[in-house]
Amino acid sequence: MKKGLLIALEGPDGSGKSTQIKMLSNYLENKGYKVLVTREPGGTKISENIRNIILDNNNAEMSSVCEALLYAASRAQLIEEVIKPALEDGTIVLCDRFVYSSIVYQGIARGIGVKEVQCINDIALNGVKADLTLMINVEYEKGLERKCSQRKLDRLENCGSDFHKKVYNGYQQLAKELNNIVTIDGNNTLDYVHNKIVNEIESFLK
Ligand code: TYD
């Protein structure tokens, strides 16, 4: 029986998810919750290895379907090895990206199709669903600019601005269609965005 909560953070590249997840995790731990932070693709030894294959700039010839299946494979391992046991243990799991990343990046931006990507992932998810998804919204140009200033770009980040524009628009479309996604304006200071996230989490936990 599931007792914990799965909260996913989503958003275009460079939206500041990883920093916000750390701040949120500290906040929840200080309030006495048992918290586990993980990320996609990754979060287990096997999933991190898959991550390296996906994001490697040398794998430029990777087909979109291969990419979608690898993200799903990485997710399947993370769910079985980490997320399910943590939820059964009553933990709040904070996941840096989850299945909506595949819907947006592979389904919409790569053009595989939302239904098709959902279908691939139904097997990987094995019934696990996020209880709440927070989408940190920043313009894709701004996000990529942030990434560029931090480090060398990976294969996905190097997909060009047309691709990232589709990602941005894909997130807007998804947030409009689904009522379990809360959009947070990421164009502000870290503390401001953190407070917005905390307000959403607090009202959700009530
Ligand atoms: P992420 O770890 O968020 O990047 P960062 O190195 O900035 O922390 O995600 C890696 C990339 O993978 C990112 O460009 C988004 C992409 N992605 C997909 O295309 N599909 C997916 O299902 C997931 C989880 C990520």
PDB file of C-alpha atoms and ligand atoms in Angstrom:
ATOM      1  CA  MET A   1       0.000   0.000   0.000  1.00  0.00           C
ATOM      2  CA  LYS A   2       1.270   3.423  -0.981  1.00  0.00           C
ATOM      3  CA  LYS A   3       1.721   5.826   1.949  1.00  0.00           C
ATOM      4  CA  GLY A   4       4.175   8.410   0.637  1.00  0.00           C
ATOM      5  CA  LEU A   5       3.857  11.143  -1.961  1.00  0.00           C
ATOM      6  CA  LEU A   6       5.477  11.578  -5.340  1.00  0.00           C
ATOM      7  CA  ILE A   7       6.087  15.189  -6.330  1.00  0.00           C
ATOM      8  CA  ALA A   8       7.651  15.886  -9.726  1.00  0.00           C
ATOM      9  CA  LEU A   9       9.365  19.084 -10.823  1.00  0.00           C
ATOM     10  CA  GLU A  10       9.223  19.804 -14.519  1.00  0.00           C
ATOM     11  CA  GLY A  11      10.204  22.572 -16.877  1.00  0.00           C
ATOM     12  CA  PRO A  12      12.336  23.510 -19.877  1.00  0.00           C
ATOM     13  CA  ASP A  13      16.127  23.179 -19.660  1.00  0.00           C
ATOM     14  CA  GLY A  14      17.633  25.793 -17.340  1.00  0.00           C
ATOM     15  CA  SER A  15      14.426  26.454 -15.424  1.00  0.00           C
ATOM     16  CA  GLY A  16      16.221  26.031 -12.095  1.00  0.00           C
ATOM     17  CA  LYS A  17      14.493  22.785 -11.037  1.00  0.00           C
ATOM     18  CA  SER A  18      17.542  21.191  -9.458  1.00  0.00           C
ATOM     19  CA  THR A  19      18.236  24.160  -7.159  1.00  0.00           C
ATOM     20  CA  GLN A  20      14.569  24.430  -6.222  1.00  0.00           C
ATOM     21  CA  ILE A  21      14.373  20.718  -5.422  1.00  0.00           C
ATOM     22  CA  LYS A  22      17.268  21.068  -2.958  1.00  0.00           C
ATOM     23  CA  MET A  23      15.609  24.071  -1.302  1.00  0.00           C
ATOM     24  CA  LEU A  24      12.261  22.264  -1.117  1.00  0.00           C
ATOM     25  CA  SER A  25      13.865  19.134   0.288  1.00  0.00           C
ATOM     26  CA  ASN A  26      15.533  21.148   3.088  1.00  0.00           C
ATOM     27  CA  TYR A  27      12.234  22.864   3.832  1.00  0.00           C
ATOM     28  CA  LEU A  28      10.304  19.579   4.106  1.00  0.00           C
ATOM     29  CA  GLU A  29      13.030  17.863   6.134  1.00  0.00           C
ATOM     30  CA  ASN A  30      13.026  20.765   8.591  1.00  0.00           C
ATOM     31  CA  LYS A  31       9.306  20.208   8.984  1.00  0.00           C
ATOM     32  CA  GLY A  32       9.992  16.586   9.966  1.00  0.00           C
ATOM     33  CA  TYR A  33       9.070  14.793   6.748  1.00  0.00           C
ATOM     34  CA  LYS A  34      11.092  11.892   5.422  1.00  0.00           C
ATOM     35  CA  VAL A  35      12.259  13.116   1.995  1.00  0.00           C
ATOM     36  CA  LEU A  36      14.071  11.499  -0.910  1.00  0.00           C
ATOM     37  CA  VAL A  37      15.410  13.493  -3.861  1.00  0.00           C
ATOM     38  CA  THR A  38      16.018  11.773  -7.154  1.00  0.00           C
ATOM     39  CA  ARG A  39      16.306  12.676 -10.809  1.00  0.00           C
ATOM     40  CA  GLU A  40      15.470  11.514 -14.303  1.00  0.00           C
ATOM     41  CA  PRO A  41      17.063  10.214 -16.323  1.00  0.00           C
ATOM     42  CA  GLY A  42      19.125   8.681 -13.530  1.00  0.00           C
ATOM     43  CA  GLY A  43      18.773   7.986  -9.829  1.00  0.00           C
ATOM     44  CA  THR A  44      20.080   4.398  -9.895  1.00  0.00           C
ATOM     45  CA  LYS A  45      23.368   2.927 -11.160  1.00  0.00           C
ATOM     46  CA  ILE A  46      21.692   1.481 -14.251  1.00  0.00           C
ATOM     47  CA  SER A  47      19.587   4.598 -14.903  1.00  0.00           C
ATOM     48  CA  GLU A  48      22.659   6.860 -14.601  1.00  0.00           C
ATOM     49  CA  ASN A  49      24.428   4.654 -17.164  1.00  0.00           C
ATOM     50  CA  ILE A  50      21.433   5.010 -19.474  1.00  0.00           C
ATOM     51  CA  ARG A  51      21.529   8.775 -18.853  1.00  0.00           C
ATOM     52  CA  ASN A  52      25.133   8.903 -20.039  1.00  0.00           C
ATOM     53  CA  ILE A  53      24.194   7.115 -23.278  1.00  0.00           C
ATOM     54  CA  ILE A  54      21.226   9.413 -23.926  1.00  0.00           C
ATOM     55  CA  LEU A  55      23.015  12.698 -23.254  1.00  0.00           C
ATOM     56  CA  ASP A  56      26.339  11.808 -24.929  1.00  0.00           C
ATOM     57  CA  ASN A  57      27.043  14.244 -27.789  1.00  0.00           C
ATOM     58  CA  ASN A  58      28.770  11.355 -29.635  1.00  0.00           C
ATOM     59  CA  ASN A  59      25.394   9.617 -30.030  1.00  0.00           C
ATOM     60  CA  ALA A  60      24.087  12.119 -32.577  1.00  0.00           C
ATOM     61  CA  GLU A  61      22.611   9.338 -34.746  1.00  0.00           C
ATOM     62  CA  MET A  62      20.249   8.110 -31.992  1.00  0.00           C
ATOM     63  CA  SER A  63      16.704   7.724 -33.344  1.00  0.00           C
ATOM     64  CA  SER A  64      13.830   9.458 -31.551  1.00  0.00           C
ATOM     65  CA  VAL A  65      12.166   6.141 -30.701  1.00  0.00           C
ATOM     66  CA  CYS A  66      15.410   4.732 -29.311  1.00  0.00           C
ATOM     67  CA  GLU A  67      15.702   7.888 -27.196  1.00  0.00           C
ATOM     68  CA  ALA A  68      12.115   7.557 -25.925  1.00  0.00           C
ATOM     69  CA  LEU A  69      12.641   3.881 -25.034  1.00  0.00           C
ATOM     70  CA  LEU A  70      15.880   4.656 -23.199  1.00  0.00           C
ATOM     71  CA  TYR A  71      14.185   7.351 -21.099  1.00  0.00           C
ATOM     72  CA  ALA A  72      11.423   4.836 -20.332  1.00  0.00           C
ATOM     73  CA  ALA A  73      13.970   2.121 -19.476  1.00  0.00           C
ATOM     74  CA  SER A  74      15.774   4.461 -17.105  1.00  0.00           C
ATOM     75  CA  ARG A  75      12.402   5.348 -15.523  1.00  0.00           C
ATOM     76  CA  ALA A  76      11.365   1.690 -15.123  1.00  0.00           C
ATOM     77  CA  GLN A  77      14.518   0.910 -13.147  1.00  0.00           C
ATOM     78  CA  LEU A  78      14.184   4.032 -10.974  1.00  0.00           C
ATOM     79  CA  ILE A  79      10.572   3.184 -10.155  1.00  0.00           C
ATOM     80  CA  GLU A  80      11.251  -0.421  -9.165  1.00  0.00           C
ATOM     81  CA  GLU A  81      14.516   0.199  -7.320  1.00  0.00           C
ATOM     82  CA  VAL A  82      13.913   3.562  -5.639  1.00  0.00           C
ATOM     83  CA  ILE A  83      10.508   5.215  -6.017  1.00  0.00           C
ATOM     84  CA  LYS A  84       8.157   2.323  -5.162  1.00  0.00           C
ATOM     85  CA  PRO A  85      10.040   1.237  -2.023  1.00  0.00           C
ATOM     86  CA  ALA A  86      10.289   4.862  -0.838  1.00  0.00           C
ATOM     87  CA  LEU A  87       6.562   5.461  -1.328  1.00  0.00           C
ATOM     88  CA  GLU A  88       5.736   2.251   0.506  1.00  0.00           C
ATOM     89  CA  ASP A  89       7.922   3.522   3.332  1.00  0.00           C
ATOM     90  CA  GLY A  90       5.909   6.762   3.646  1.00  0.00           C
ATOM     91  CA  THR A  91       8.567   9.014   2.106  1.00  0.00           C
ATOM     92  CA  ILE A  92       7.952  12.204   0.133  1.00  0.00           C
ATOM     93  CA  VAL A  93       9.797  11.575  -3.123  1.00  0.00           C
ATOM     94  CA  LEU A  94      10.894  14.704  -5.008  1.00  0.00           C
ATOM     95  CA  CYS A  95      11.741  13.823  -8.578  1.00  0.00           C
ATOM     96  CA  ASP A  96      13.694  16.167 -10.858  1.00  0.00           C
ATOM     97  CA  ARG A  97      11.656  15.458 -14.035  1.00  0.00           C
ATOM     98  CA  PHE A  98       9.226  12.572 -14.540  1.00  0.00           C
ATOM     99  CA  VAL A  99       7.044  11.168 -17.307  1.00  0.00           C
ATOM    100  CA  TYR A 100       5.742  14.564 -18.507  1.00  0.00           C
ATOM    101  CA  SER A 101       9.311  15.270 -19.697  1.00  0.00           C
ATOM    102  CA  SER A 102       8.963  12.321 -22.075  1.00  0.00           C
ATOM    103  CA  ILE A 103       5.497  13.463 -23.182  1.00  0.00           C
ATOM    104  CA  VAL A 104       6.838  16.943 -23.966  1.00  0.00           C
ATOM    105  CA  TYR A 105      10.389  16.248 -25.260  1.00  0.00           C
ATOM    106  CA  GLN A 106       9.814  12.966 -27.112  1.00  0.00           C
ATOM    107  CA  GLY A 107       6.039  13.032 -27.710  1.00  0.00           C
ATOM    108  CA  ILE A 108       5.634  16.671 -28.747  1.00  0.00           C
ATOM    109  CA  ALA A 109       9.076  18.139 -29.568  1.00  0.00           C
ATOM    110  CA  ARG A 110      10.494  15.023 -31.292  1.00  0.00           C
ATOM    111  CA  GLY A 111       7.053  14.395 -32.814  1.00  0.00           C
ATOM    112  CA  ILE A 112       6.591  10.749 -31.772  1.00  0.00           C
ATOM    113  CA  GLY A 113       3.094  11.557 -30.489  1.00  0.00           C
ATOM    114  CA  VAL A 114       1.680  11.990 -27.017  1.00  0.00           C
ATOM    115  CA  LYS A 115      -0.353   8.747 -27.078  1.00  0.00           C
ATOM    116  CA  GLU A 116       2.591   6.731 -28.359  1.00  0.00           C
ATOM    117  CA  VAL A 117       4.939   8.008 -25.663  1.00  0.00           C
ATOM    118  CA  GLN A 118       2.278   7.503 -23.002  1.00  0.00           C
ATOM    119  CA  CYS A 119       1.914   3.919 -24.216  1.00  0.00           C
ATOM    120  CA  ILE A 120       5.670   3.198 -23.987  1.00  0.00           C
ATOM    121  CA  ASN A 121       5.683   4.675 -20.504  1.00  0.00           C
ATOM    122  CA  ASP A 122       2.620   2.851 -19.188  1.00  0.00           C
ATOM    123  CA  ILE A 123       4.793  -0.251 -19.013  1.00  0.00           C
ATOM    124  CA  ALA A 124       7.658   1.606 -17.335  1.00  0.00           C
ATOM    125  CA  LEU A 125       5.430   3.361 -14.787  1.00  0.00           C
ATOM    126  CA  ASN A 126       3.752   0.123 -13.668  1.00  0.00           C
ATOM    127  CA  GLY A 127       0.883   2.071 -12.061  1.00  0.00           C
ATOM    128  CA  VAL A 128       3.024   4.738 -10.356  1.00  0.00           C
ATOM    129  CA  LYS A 129       1.714   8.293 -10.815  1.00  0.00           C
ATOM    130  CA  ALA A 130       2.931  11.650  -9.563  1.00  0.00           C
ATOM    131  CA  ASP A 131       0.591  13.078  -6.920  1.00  0.00           C
ATOM    132  CA  LEU A 132       1.558  16.611  -7.862  1.00  0.00           C
ATOM    133  CA  THR A 133       3.632  18.130 -10.672  1.00  0.00           C
ATOM    134  CA  LEU A 134       5.133  21.596 -10.427  1.00  0.00           C
ATOM    135  CA  MET A 135       6.221  23.120 -13.718  1.00  0.00           C
ATOM    136  CA  ILE A 136       8.793  25.895 -13.411  1.00  0.00           C
ATOM    137  CA  ASN A 137       8.194  28.094 -16.376  1.00  0.00           C
ATOM    138  CA  VAL A 138      11.010  30.047 -18.035  1.00  0.00           C
ATOM    139  CA  GLU A 139      11.362  31.158 -21.645  1.00  0.00           C
ATOM    140  CA  TYR A 140      13.495  28.602 -23.486  1.00  0.00           C
ATOM    141  CA  GLU A 141      16.058  31.190 -24.647  1.00  0.00           C
ATOM    142  CA  LYS A 142      16.629  32.275 -21.071  1.00  0.00           C
ATOM    143  CA  GLY A 143      16.908  28.683 -19.837  1.00  0.00           C
ATOM    144  CA  LEU A 144      19.454  27.725 -22.468  1.00  0.00           C
ATOM    145  CA  GLU A 145      21.437  30.886 -21.797  1.00  0.00           C
ATOM    146  CA  ARG A 146      21.644  29.864 -18.129  1.00  0.00           C
ATOM    147  CA  LYS A 147      22.823  26.356 -19.082  1.00  0.00           C
ATOM    148  CA  CYS A 148      25.422  27.719 -21.532  1.00  0.00           C
ATOM    149  CA  SER A 149      26.948  29.840 -18.806  1.00  0.00           C
ATOM    150  CA  GLN A 150      27.183  26.857 -16.404  1.00  0.00           C
ATOM    151  CA  ARG A 151      28.787  24.099 -18.510  1.00  0.00           C
ATOM    152  CA  LYS A 152      29.186  22.444 -21.923  1.00  0.00           C
ATOM    153  CA  LEU A 153      25.765  21.575 -23.365  1.00  0.00           C
ATOM    154  CA  ASP A 154      24.677  17.901 -23.600  1.00  0.00           C
ATOM    155  CA  ARG A 155      23.096  16.194 -26.641  1.00  0.00           C
ATOM    156  CA  LEU A 156      19.533  17.218 -25.750  1.00  0.00           C
ATOM    157  CA  GLU A 157      20.442  20.798 -24.893  1.00  0.00           C
ATOM    158  CA  ASN A 158      22.301  20.964 -28.221  1.00  0.00           C
ATOM    159  CA  CYS A 159      19.113  20.225 -30.203  1.00  0.00           C
ATOM    160  CA  GLY A 160      18.686  23.818 -31.357  1.00  0.00           C
ATOM    161  CA  SER A 161      16.254  26.586 -30.596  1.00  0.00           C
ATOM    162  CA  ASP A 162      13.400  25.215 -32.768  1.00  0.00           C
ATOM    163  CA  PHE A 163      13.407  22.048 -30.664  1.00  0.00           C
ATOM    164  CA  HIS A 164      13.493  23.976 -27.393  1.00  0.00           C
ATOM    165  CA  LYS A 165      10.713  26.253 -28.567  1.00  0.00           C
ATOM    166  CA  LYS A 166       8.587  23.121 -29.151  1.00  0.00           C
ATOM    167  CA  VAL A 167       9.501  21.927 -25.649  1.00  0.00           C
ATOM    168  CA  TYR A 168       8.439  25.268 -24.175  1.00  0.00           C
ATOM    169  CA  ASN A 169       5.151  25.277 -26.101  1.00  0.00           C
ATOM    170  CA  GLY A 170       4.608  21.609 -25.223  1.00  0.00           C
ATOM    171  CA  TYR A 171       4.798  22.389 -21.518  1.00  0.00           C
ATOM    172  CA  GLN A 172       2.324  25.277 -21.915  1.00  0.00           C
ATOM    173  CA  GLN A 173      -0.076  22.959 -23.785  1.00  0.00           C
ATOM    174  CA  LEU A 174       0.196  20.202 -21.172  1.00  0.00           C
ATOM    175  CA  ALA A 175      -0.262  22.607 -18.240  1.00  0.00           C
ATOM    176  CA  LYS A 176      -3.414  23.959 -19.885  1.00  0.00           C
ATOM    177  CA  GLU A 177      -4.855  20.491 -20.525  1.00  0.00           C
ATOM    178  CA  LEU A 178      -4.070  18.772 -17.228  1.00  0.00           C
ATOM    179  CA  ASN A 179      -5.285  19.950 -13.849  1.00  0.00           C
ATOM    180  CA  ASN A 180      -2.632  18.081 -11.849  1.00  0.00           C
ATOM    181  CA  ILE A 181       0.146  20.412 -13.088  1.00  0.00           C
ATOM    182  CA  VAL A 182       0.790  23.655 -11.222  1.00  0.00           C
ATOM    183  CA  THR A 183       2.725  26.297 -13.151  1.00  0.00           C
ATOM    184  CA  ILE A 184       5.270  28.356 -11.215  1.00  0.00           C
ATOM    185  CA  ASP A 185       6.761  31.483 -12.788  1.00  0.00           C
ATOM    186  CA  GLY A 186      10.517  30.838 -12.776  1.00  0.00           C
ATOM    187  CA  ASN A 187      11.493  34.352 -13.918  1.00  0.00           C
ATOM    188  CA  ASN A 188      12.322  35.616 -10.468  1.00  0.00           C
ATOM    189  CA  THR A 189      14.817  35.257  -7.607  1.00  0.00           C
ATOM    190  CA  LEU A 190      15.521  31.810  -6.122  1.00  0.00           C
ATOM    191  CA  ASP A 191      13.815  32.773  -2.845  1.00  0.00           C
ATOM    192  CA  TYR A 192      10.751  34.125  -4.596  1.00  0.00           C
ATOM    193  CA  VAL A 193      10.317  30.946  -6.648  1.00  0.00           C
ATOM    194  CA  HIS A 194      10.992  28.809  -3.551  1.00  0.00           C
ATOM    195  CA  ASN A 195       8.254  30.613  -1.612  1.00  0.00           C
ATOM    196  CA  LYS A 196       5.788  30.091  -4.442  1.00  0.00           C
ATOM    197  CA  ILE A 197       6.633  26.369  -4.476  1.00  0.00           C
ATOM    198  CA  VAL A 198       6.282  26.114  -0.694  1.00  0.00           C
ATOM    199  CA  ASN A 199       2.835  27.764  -0.853  1.00  0.00           C
ATOM    200  CA  GLU A 200       1.695  25.216  -3.426  1.00  0.00           C
ATOM    201  CA  ILE A 201       3.082  22.285  -1.444  1.00  0.00           C
ATOM    202  CA  GLU A 202       1.544  23.512   1.807  1.00  0.00           C
ATOM    203  CA  SER A 203      -1.901  23.849   0.266  1.00  0.00           C
ATOM    204  CA  PHE A 204      -1.499  20.411  -1.319  1.00  0.00           C
ATOM    205  CA  LEU A 205      -0.406  18.785   1.968  1.00  0.00           C
ATOM    206  CA  LYS A 206      -3.496  20.246   3.724  1.00  0.00           C
TER     207      LYS A 206
HETATM  208  P1  TYD B   1      18.069  17.136 -16.751  1.00  0.00           P
HETATM  209  O1  TYD B   1      18.708  16.156 -15.846  1.00  0.00           O
HETATM  210  O2  TYD B   1      16.923  17.919 -16.229  1.00  0.00           O
HETATM  211  O3  TYD B   1      19.155  18.135 -17.284  1.00  0.00           O
HETATM  212  P2  TYD B   1      20.241  18.924 -16.397  1.00  0.00           P
HETATM  213  O4  TYD B   1      21.543  18.317 -16.806  1.00  0.00           O
HETATM  214  O5  TYD B   1      20.059  20.297 -16.875  1.00  0.00           O
HETATM  215  O6  TYD B   1      19.893  18.762 -14.952  1.00  0.00           O
HETATM  216  O7  TYD B   1      17.560  16.363 -18.056  1.00  0.00           O
HETATM  217  C1  TYD B   1      18.416  15.945 -19.045  1.00  0.00           C
HETATM  218  C2  TYD B   1      17.795  16.158 -20.395  1.00  0.00           C
HETATM  219  O8  TYD B   1      16.918  15.089 -20.726  1.00  0.00           O
HETATM  220  C3  TYD B   1      16.972  17.429 -20.528  1.00  0.00           C
HETATM  221  O9  TYD B   1      17.389  18.087 -21.714  1.00  0.00           O
HETATM  222  C4  TYD B   1      15.553  16.957 -20.688  1.00  0.00           C
HETATM  223  C5  TYD B   1      15.708  15.597 -21.272  1.00  0.00           C
HETATM  224  N1  TYD B   1      14.619  14.631 -20.969  1.00  0.00           N
HETATM  225  C6  TYD B   1      13.836  14.126 -22.017  1.00  0.00           C
HETATM  226  O10 TYD B   1      13.996  14.528 -23.172  1.00  0.00           O
HETATM  227  N2  TYD B   1      12.903  13.171 -21.738  1.00  0.00           N
HETATM  228  C7  TYD B   1      12.711  12.682 -20.477  1.00  0.00           C
HETATM  229  O11 TYD B   1      11.851  11.800 -20.259  1.00  0.00           O
HETATM  230  C8  TYD B   1      13.532  13.204 -19.404  1.00  0.00           C
HETATM  231  C9  TYD B   1      13.364  12.686 -18.015  1.00  0.00           C
HETATM  232  C10 TYD B   1      14.476  14.176 -19.703  1.00  0.00           C
END
